[in-house]
Coordinates of C-alpha atoms in Angstrom, one line a residue:
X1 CA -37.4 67.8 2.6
X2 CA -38.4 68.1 6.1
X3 CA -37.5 64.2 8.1
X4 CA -41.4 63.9 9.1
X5 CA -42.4 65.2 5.7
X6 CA -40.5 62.8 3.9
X7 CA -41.7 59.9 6.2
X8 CA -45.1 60.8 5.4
X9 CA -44.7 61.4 2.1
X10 CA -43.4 58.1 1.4
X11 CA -45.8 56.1 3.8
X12 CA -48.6 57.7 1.9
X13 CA -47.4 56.2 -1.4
X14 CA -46.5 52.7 0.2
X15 CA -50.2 53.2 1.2
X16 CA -51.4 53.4 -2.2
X17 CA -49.7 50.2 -3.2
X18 CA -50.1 48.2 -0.3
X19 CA -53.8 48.9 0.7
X20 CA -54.5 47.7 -2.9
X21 CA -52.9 44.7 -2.3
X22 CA -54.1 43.7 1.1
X23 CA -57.6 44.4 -0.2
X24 CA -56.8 42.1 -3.2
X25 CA -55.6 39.5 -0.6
X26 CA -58.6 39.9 1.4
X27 CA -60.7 38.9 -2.1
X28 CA -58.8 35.8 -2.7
X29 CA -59.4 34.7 1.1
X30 CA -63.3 33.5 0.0
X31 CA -61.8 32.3 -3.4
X32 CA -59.6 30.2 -1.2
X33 CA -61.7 28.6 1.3
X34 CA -64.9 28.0 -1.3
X35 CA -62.1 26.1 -3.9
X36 CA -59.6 24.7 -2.1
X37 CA -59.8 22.6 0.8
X38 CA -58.6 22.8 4.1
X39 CA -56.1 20.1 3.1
X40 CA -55.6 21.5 0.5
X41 CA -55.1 25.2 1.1
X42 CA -52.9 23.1 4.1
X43 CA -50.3 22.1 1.4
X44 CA -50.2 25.3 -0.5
X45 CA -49.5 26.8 2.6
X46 CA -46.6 24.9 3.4
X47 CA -45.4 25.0 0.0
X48 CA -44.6 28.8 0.9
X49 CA -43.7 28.5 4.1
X50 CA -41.1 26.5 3.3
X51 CA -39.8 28.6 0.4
X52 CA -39.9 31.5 3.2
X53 CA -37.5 29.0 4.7
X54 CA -34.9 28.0 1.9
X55 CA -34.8 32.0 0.7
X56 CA -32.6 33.6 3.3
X57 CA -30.6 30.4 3.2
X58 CA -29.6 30.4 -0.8
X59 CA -29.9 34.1 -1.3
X60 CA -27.8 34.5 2.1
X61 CA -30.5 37.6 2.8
X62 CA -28.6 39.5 -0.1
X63 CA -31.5 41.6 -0.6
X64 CA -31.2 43.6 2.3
X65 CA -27.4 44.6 1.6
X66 CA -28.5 46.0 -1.8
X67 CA -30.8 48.4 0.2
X68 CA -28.1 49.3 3.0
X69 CA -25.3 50.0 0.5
X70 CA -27.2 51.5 -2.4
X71 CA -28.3 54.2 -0.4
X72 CA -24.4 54.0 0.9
X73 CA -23.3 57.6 -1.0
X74 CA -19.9 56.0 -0.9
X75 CA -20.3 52.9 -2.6
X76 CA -21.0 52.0 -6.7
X77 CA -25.0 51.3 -6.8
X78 CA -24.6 49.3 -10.1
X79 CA -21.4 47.4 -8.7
X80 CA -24.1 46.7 -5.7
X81 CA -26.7 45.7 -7.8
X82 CA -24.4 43.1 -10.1
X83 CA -22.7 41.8 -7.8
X84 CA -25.9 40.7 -5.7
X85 CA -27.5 39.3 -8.8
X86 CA -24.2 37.4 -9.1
X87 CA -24.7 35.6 -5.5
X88 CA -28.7 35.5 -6.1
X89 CA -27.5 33.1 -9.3
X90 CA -25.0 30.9 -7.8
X91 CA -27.3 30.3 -4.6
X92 CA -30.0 29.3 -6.9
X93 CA -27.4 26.9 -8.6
X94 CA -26.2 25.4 -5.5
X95 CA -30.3 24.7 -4.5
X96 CA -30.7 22.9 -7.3
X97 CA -27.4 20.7 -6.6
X98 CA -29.7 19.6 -3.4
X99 CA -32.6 18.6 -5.5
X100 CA -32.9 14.8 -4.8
X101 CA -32.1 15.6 -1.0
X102 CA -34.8 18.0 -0.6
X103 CA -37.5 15.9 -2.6
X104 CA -37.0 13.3 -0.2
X105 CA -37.3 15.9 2.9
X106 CA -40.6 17.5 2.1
X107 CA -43.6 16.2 2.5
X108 CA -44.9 18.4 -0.9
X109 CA -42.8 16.6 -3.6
X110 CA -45.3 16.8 -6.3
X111 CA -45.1 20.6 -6.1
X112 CA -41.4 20.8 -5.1
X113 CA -40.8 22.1 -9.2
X114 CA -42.8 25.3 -8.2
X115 CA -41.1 25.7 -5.5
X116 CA -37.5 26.0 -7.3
X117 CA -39.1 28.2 -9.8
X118 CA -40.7 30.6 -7.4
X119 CA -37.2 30.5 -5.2
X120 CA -35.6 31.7 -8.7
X121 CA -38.0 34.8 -9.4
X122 CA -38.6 36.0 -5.8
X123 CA -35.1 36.2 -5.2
X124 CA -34.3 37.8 -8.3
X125 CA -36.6 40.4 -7.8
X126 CA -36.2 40.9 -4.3
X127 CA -32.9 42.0 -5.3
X128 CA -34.2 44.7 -8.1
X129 CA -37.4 45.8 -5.7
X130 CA -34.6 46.5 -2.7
X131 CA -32.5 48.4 -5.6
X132 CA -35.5 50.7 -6.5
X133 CA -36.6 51.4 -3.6
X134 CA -33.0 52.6 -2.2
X135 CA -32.5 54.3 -5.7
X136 CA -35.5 56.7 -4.9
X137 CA -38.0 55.0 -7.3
X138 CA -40.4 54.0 -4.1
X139 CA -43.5 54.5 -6.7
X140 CA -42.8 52.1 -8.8
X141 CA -41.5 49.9 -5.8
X142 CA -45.2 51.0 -4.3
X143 CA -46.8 49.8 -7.5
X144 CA -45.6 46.5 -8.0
X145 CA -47.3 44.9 -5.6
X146 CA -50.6 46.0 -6.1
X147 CA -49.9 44.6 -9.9
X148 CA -48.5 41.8 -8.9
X149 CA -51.8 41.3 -6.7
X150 CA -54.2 42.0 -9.4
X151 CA -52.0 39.5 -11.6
X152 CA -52.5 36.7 -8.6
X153 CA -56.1 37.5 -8.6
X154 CA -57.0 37.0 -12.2
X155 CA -54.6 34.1 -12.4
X156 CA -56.4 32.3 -9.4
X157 CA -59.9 33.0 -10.9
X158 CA -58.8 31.6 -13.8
X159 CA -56.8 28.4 -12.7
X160 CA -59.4 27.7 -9.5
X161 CA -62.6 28.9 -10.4
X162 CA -62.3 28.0 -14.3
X163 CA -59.3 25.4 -15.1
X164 CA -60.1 23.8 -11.3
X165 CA -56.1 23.3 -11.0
X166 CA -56.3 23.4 -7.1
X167 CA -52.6 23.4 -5.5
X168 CA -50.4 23.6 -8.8
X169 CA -53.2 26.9 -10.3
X170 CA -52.5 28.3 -6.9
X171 CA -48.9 28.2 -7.1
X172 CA -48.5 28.8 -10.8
X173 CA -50.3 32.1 -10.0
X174 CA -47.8 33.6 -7.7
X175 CA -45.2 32.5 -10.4
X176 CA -46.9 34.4 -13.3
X177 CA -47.0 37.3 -11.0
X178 CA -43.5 37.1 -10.1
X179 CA -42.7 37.3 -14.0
X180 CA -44.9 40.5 -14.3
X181 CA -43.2 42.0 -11.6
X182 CA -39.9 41.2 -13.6
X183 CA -40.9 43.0 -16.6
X184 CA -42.1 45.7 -14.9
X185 CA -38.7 46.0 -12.9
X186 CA -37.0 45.8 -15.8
X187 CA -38.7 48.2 -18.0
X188 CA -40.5 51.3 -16.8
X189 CA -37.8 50.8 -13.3
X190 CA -35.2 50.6 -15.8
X191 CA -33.2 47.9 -14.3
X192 CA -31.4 46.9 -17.3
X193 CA -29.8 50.5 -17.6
X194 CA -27.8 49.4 -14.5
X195 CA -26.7 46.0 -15.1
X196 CA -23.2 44.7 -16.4
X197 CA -20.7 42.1 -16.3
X198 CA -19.2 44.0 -12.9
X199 CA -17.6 41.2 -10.4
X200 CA -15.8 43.7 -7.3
X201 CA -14.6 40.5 -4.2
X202 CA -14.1 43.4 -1.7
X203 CA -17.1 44.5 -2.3
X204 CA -19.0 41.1 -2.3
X205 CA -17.1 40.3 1.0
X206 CA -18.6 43.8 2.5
X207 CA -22.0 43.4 1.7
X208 CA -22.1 39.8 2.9
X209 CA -20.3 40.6 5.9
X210 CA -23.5 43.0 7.1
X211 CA -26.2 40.1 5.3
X212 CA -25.2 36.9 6.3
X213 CA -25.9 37.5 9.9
X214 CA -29.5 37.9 8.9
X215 CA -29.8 34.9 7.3
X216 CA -29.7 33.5 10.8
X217 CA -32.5 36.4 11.9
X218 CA -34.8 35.3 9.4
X219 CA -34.6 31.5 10.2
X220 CA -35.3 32.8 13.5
X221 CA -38.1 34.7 12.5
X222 CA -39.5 31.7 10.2
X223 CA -39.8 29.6 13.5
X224 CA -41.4 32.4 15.3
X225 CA -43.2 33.1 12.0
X226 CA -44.6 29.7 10.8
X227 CA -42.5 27.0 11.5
X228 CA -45.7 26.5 13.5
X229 CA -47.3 25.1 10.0
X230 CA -45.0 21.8 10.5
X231 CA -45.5 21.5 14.3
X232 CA -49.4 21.7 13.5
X233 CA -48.7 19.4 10.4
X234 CA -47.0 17.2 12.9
X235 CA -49.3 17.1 15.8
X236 CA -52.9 17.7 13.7
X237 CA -52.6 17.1 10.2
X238 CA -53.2 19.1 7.0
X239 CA -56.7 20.5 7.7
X240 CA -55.8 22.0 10.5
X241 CA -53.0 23.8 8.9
X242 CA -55.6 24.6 6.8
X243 CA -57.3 26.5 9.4
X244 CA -54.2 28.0 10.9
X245 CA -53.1 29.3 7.6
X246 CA -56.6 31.2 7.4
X247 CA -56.7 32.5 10.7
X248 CA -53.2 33.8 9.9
X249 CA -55.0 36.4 6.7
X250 CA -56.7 38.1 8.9
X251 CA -53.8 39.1 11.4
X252 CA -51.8 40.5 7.6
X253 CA -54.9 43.1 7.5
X254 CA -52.9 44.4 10.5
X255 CA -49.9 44.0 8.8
X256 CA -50.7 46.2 6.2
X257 CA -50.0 49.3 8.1
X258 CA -46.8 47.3 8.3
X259 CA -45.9 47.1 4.7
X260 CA -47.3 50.6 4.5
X261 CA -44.7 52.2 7.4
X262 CA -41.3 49.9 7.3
X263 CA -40.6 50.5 3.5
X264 CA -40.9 54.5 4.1
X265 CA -39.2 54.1 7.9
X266 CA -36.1 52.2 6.6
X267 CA -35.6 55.2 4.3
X268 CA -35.8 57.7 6.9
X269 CA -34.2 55.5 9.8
X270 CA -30.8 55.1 7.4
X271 CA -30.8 58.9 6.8
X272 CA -31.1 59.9 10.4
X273 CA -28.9 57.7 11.3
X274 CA -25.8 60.4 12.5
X275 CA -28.3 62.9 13.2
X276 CA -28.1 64.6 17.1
X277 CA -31.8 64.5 17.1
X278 CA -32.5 60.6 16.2
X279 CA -33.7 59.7 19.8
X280 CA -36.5 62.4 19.9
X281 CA -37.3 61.4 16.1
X282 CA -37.1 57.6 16.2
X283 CA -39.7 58.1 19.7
X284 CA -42.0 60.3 18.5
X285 CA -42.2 58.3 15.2
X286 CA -42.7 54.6 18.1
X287 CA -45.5 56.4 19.6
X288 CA -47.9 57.4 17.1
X289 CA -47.0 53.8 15.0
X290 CA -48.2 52.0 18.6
X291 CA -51.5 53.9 18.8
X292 CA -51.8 53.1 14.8
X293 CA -51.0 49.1 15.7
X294 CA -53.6 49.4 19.2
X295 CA -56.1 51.0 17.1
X296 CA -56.4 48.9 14.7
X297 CA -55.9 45.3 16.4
X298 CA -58.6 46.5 18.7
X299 CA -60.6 47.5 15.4
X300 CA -60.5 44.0 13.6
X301 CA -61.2 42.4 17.3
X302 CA -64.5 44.2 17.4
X303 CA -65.5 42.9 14.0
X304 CA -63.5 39.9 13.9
X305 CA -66.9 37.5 13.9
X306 CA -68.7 39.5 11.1
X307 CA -65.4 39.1 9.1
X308 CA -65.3 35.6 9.4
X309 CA -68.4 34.9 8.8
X310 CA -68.5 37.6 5.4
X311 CA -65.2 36.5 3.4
X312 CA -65.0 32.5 4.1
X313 CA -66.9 29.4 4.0
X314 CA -68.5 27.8 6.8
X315 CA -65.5 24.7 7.0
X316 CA -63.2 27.5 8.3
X317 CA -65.1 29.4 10.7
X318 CA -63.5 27.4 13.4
X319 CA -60.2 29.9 12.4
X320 CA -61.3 32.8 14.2
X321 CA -60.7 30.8 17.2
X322 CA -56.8 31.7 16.3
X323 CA -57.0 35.0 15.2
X324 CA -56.8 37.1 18.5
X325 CA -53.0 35.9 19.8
X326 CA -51.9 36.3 16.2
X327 CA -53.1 40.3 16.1
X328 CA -51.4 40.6 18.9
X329 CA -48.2 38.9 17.9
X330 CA -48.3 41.2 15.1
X331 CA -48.5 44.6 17.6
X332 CA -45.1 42.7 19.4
X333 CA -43.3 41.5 15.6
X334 CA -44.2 45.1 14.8
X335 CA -42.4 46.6 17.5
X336 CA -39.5 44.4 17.3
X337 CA -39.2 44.9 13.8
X338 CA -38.9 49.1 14.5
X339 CA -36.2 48.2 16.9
X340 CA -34.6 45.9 14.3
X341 CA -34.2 48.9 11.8
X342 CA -32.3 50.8 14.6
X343 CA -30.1 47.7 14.0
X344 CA -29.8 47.9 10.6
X345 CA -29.2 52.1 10.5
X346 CA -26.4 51.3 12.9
X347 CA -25.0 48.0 10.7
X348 CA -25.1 45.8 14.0
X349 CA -27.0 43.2 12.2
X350 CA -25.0 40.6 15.3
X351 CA -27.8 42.1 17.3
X352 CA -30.8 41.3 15.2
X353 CA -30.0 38.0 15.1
X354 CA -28.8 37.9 18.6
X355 CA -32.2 39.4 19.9
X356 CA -34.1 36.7 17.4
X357 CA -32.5 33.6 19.0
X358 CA -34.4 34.1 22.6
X359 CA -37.4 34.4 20.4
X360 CA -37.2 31.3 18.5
X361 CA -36.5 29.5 21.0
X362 CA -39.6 30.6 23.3
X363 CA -41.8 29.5 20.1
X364 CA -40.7 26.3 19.6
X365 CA -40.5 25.3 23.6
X366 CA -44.0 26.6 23.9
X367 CA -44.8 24.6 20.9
X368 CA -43.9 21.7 21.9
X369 CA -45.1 22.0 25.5
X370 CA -49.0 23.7 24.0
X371 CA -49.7 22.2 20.8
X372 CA -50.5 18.3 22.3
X373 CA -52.8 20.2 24.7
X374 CA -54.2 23.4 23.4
X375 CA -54.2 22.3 19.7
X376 CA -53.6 24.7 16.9
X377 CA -54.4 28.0 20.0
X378 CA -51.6 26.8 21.4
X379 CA -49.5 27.9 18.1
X380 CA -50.8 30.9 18.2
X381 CA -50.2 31.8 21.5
X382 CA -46.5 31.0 21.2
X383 CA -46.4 33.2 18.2
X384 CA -47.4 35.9 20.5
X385 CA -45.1 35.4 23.4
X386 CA -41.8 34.9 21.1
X387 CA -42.2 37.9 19.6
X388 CA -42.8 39.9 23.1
X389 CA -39.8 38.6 24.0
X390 CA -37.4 39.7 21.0
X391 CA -39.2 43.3 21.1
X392 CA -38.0 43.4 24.9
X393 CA -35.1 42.4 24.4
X394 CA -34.4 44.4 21.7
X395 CA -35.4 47.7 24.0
X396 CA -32.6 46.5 26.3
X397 CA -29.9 45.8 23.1
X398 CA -30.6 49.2 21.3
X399 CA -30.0 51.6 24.3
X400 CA -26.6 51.5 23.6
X401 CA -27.0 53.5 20.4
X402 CA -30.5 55.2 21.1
X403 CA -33.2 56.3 23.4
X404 CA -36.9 55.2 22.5
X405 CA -38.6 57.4 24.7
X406 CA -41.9 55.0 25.4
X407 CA -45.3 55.8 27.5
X408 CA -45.2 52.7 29.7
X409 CA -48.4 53.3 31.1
X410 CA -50.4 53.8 27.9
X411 CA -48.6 50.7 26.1
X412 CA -50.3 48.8 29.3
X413 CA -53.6 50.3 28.8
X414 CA -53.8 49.8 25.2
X415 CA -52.9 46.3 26.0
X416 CA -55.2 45.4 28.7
X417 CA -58.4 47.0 27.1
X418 CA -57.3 44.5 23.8
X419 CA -57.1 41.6 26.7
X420 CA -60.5 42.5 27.8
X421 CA -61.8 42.6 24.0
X422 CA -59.8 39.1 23.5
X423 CA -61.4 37.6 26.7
X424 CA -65.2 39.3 25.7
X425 CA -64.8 37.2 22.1
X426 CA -64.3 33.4 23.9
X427 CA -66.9 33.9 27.1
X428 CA -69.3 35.7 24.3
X429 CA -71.4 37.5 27.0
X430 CA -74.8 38.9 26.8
X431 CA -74.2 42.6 24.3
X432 CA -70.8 41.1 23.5
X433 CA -71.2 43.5 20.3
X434 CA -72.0 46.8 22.6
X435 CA -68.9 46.0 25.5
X436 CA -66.7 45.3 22.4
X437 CA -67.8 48.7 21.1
X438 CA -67.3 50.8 24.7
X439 CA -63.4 48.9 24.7
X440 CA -62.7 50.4 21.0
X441 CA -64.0 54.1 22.3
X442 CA -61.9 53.6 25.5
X443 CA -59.0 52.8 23.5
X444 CA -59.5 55.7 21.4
X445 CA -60.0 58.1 24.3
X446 CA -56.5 57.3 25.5
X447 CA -54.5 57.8 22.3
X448 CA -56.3 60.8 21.6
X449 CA -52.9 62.5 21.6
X450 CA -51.5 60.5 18.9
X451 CA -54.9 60.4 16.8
X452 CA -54.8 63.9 16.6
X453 CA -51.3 64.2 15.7
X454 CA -51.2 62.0 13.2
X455 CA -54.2 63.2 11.4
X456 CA -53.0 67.2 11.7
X457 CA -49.3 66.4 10.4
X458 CA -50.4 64.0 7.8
X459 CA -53.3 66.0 6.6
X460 CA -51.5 69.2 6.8
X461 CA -48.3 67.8 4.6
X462 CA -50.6 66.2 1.8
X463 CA -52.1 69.4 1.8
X464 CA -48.8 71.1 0.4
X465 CA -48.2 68.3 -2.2

């Protein structure tokens, strides 16, 4: 199958899956904010942002050797697969050796049980979904997550809106929806046909050789990501992590084209890998996913209000106040990310986590230095900026092994016309609505190359399906 084809192809059925989902998402954002509150929603919130940060650490990021070395032709995918289950069991063992610390550490210990649970099944099936997914299976990898979405939905309707169960319904939802994702693994993925009792050291030592480095990355990214939770925890209190943790749904709308490309693009970035032709492939591919990031950041920024307003209560209007900084931290995390992936095709996972140390370190110094004086904007902002500087940095540290051929001047247009929309939205001019309009067409105008690319190759290879 033809690279591009193949790319689409598979984009187009993470698109299935995924726009589900985030739609889902965006109907438990009013179920949220009307029955939890802000405190509330506050301490759920850090519940799972701290479970983002004990994952990489007792799974040691396994999950992403099982997709690198399954789709290795030259390794055993069922001596991969056991043997990462293996060290996905023992690091689950050792957390719960560090049970009395960590109930002392986190401010959450009522809920700390759910969090141990939910440490259990994510890593487990993070494990399985990588396997699928590097196995060829990417529609059932595609359809687990709208499942597992619909299985949060129902369970939170049930446990908020019926049972009233607040924080512990919330979290018991994403647990029973971690369990249906198990048994969907496990049955029509046929999992179970590829376990045994299959313990190979060399191999364990290989495929922790490429993963522990990126356990490091993803603390890295956690600070970028939402270590700002505990700084706004710190400096402002529950509620307005509350808000912060709102403002921060709206910016994974963005994300979804996200969780609709990287899935498909690791795929293809892992094949192409030795091919002459990467350079020309990887920088067409950059371009038309940058106009599909501008596009749609500038998009969400001209109905950003209306949004807010629509899907939650009145107590967290305030949240929009957030939301511009973090769309745009998405566009920079975004183009970082497809950088990282040149990484991972190569196996320099050093540089990753190189790259993500100058980020980290921007967040929390800007942090520190905003939050007493800009409040919870100030978190936002330093999102932003810490992921601008990974994604440069990362043009510099990947030129070694590839060319990204980027259009400098357009990635400054697209970025000053989503300035102009971002300023428009706090001054709130006279027609705000109309010059937030003419931005959008502008915008449009100038990535009318990609637009019309994307639309001609996309249609024109569904058509052939």
């Amino acid at each position: 199958m033809n690279r591009y084809k193949k790319l689409v192809v598979n984009s187009f059925i993470f698109t299935i899956g995924n726009l589900g989902m985030k739609l889902i998402s965006l109907l438990l954002i009013p179920l949220y904010t009307y029955y939890l509150s802000t405190q509330q929603f506050g301490t759920a919130d850090l519940v799972q942002t701290t479970l983002n940060l004990l994952y990489p650490i007792f799974t040691l990021s396994i999950a992403d050797a099982v997709l690198r070395f399954v789709m290795d032709k030259s390794q055993d995918k069922n001596y991969v697969l056991n043997n990462a289950i293996v060290l996905v069991l023992l690091g689950n063992a050792f957390a719960w050796l560090l049970y009395p610390l960590l109930n002392v550490i986190f401010p959450f210990n009522a809920y700390l049980i759910y969090l141990y649970i939910l440490l259990f099944t994510q890593s487990l099936n993070g494990v399985m979904m990588q396997f699928v997914k590097a196995n060829g299976q990417v529609k059932i990898f595609a359809s687990i997550g709208i499942i597992g979405s619909v299985t949060i939905l129902v369970a939170n309707i049930l446990f908020l809106v019926f049972l009233h169960m607040g924080i512990s319904g919330y979290l018991l939802s994403l647990i029973i929806s971690d369990f249906v994702s198990f048994i969907i693994l496990m049955s029509i993925g046929r999992v179970y046909q590829h376990l045994s009792i299959s313990i190979d050291f060399l191999l364990i030592k290989a495929m922790t050789r490429y993963s522990i480095p990126l356990v490091p990355n993803a603390l890295m990214w956690w600070i970028m990501g939402v270590s700002d939770r505990y700084f706004i925890t710190f400096y402002l209190g529950l509620g307005a992590n509350g808000l912060y943790a709102v403002a921060n749904k709206i910016p994974n709308i963005l994300s979804m084209l996200n969780f609709i490309f990287f899935p498909a693009w690791q795929i293809s970035a892992i094949e192409e890998a030795k091919s002459k032709s990467k350079s020309a492939f990887y920088s067409n591919v950059f371009n038309v996913l940058a106009t599909g990031m501008f596009v749609g950041t500038s998009l969400l920024l001209l109905f950003l209000k209306p949004i807010m307003r629509i899907v939650i209560s009145p107590a967290f209007f305030k949240a929009w106040e957030y939301v511009p900084f973090l769309l745009v931290g998405v566009i920079f995390s975004t183009f970082a990310n497809f950088l990282g992936t040149n990484y991972i095709a190569a196996k320099n996972t050093i540089g990753i986590f190189r790259t993500s140390i100058y980020g980290a370190a921007v967040n929390v110094g800007i942090n520190v230095l905003l939050l007493p004086i800009m409040g919870t904007l100030g978190a936002s902002i330093s999102t932003m900026l810490s992921f601008l500087v990974i994604w440069l940095f990362r043009i510099a540290g990947t030129r070694s092994f590839i060319t990204i051929n980027m259009d400098i001047k357009k990635l400054i247009g697209n970025l000053s016309l989503i300035a102009l929309q971002i300023v428009l939205l706090y001054i709130n001019p006279p027609a705000d609505a109309l010059w937030q309009f003419v931005l959008f067409l502008l915008l449009l105008f100038i990535n009318q190359k990609e637009i019309k690319l994307l639309y001609k190759k996309g249609a024109g290879l569904m058509a052939k399906r």
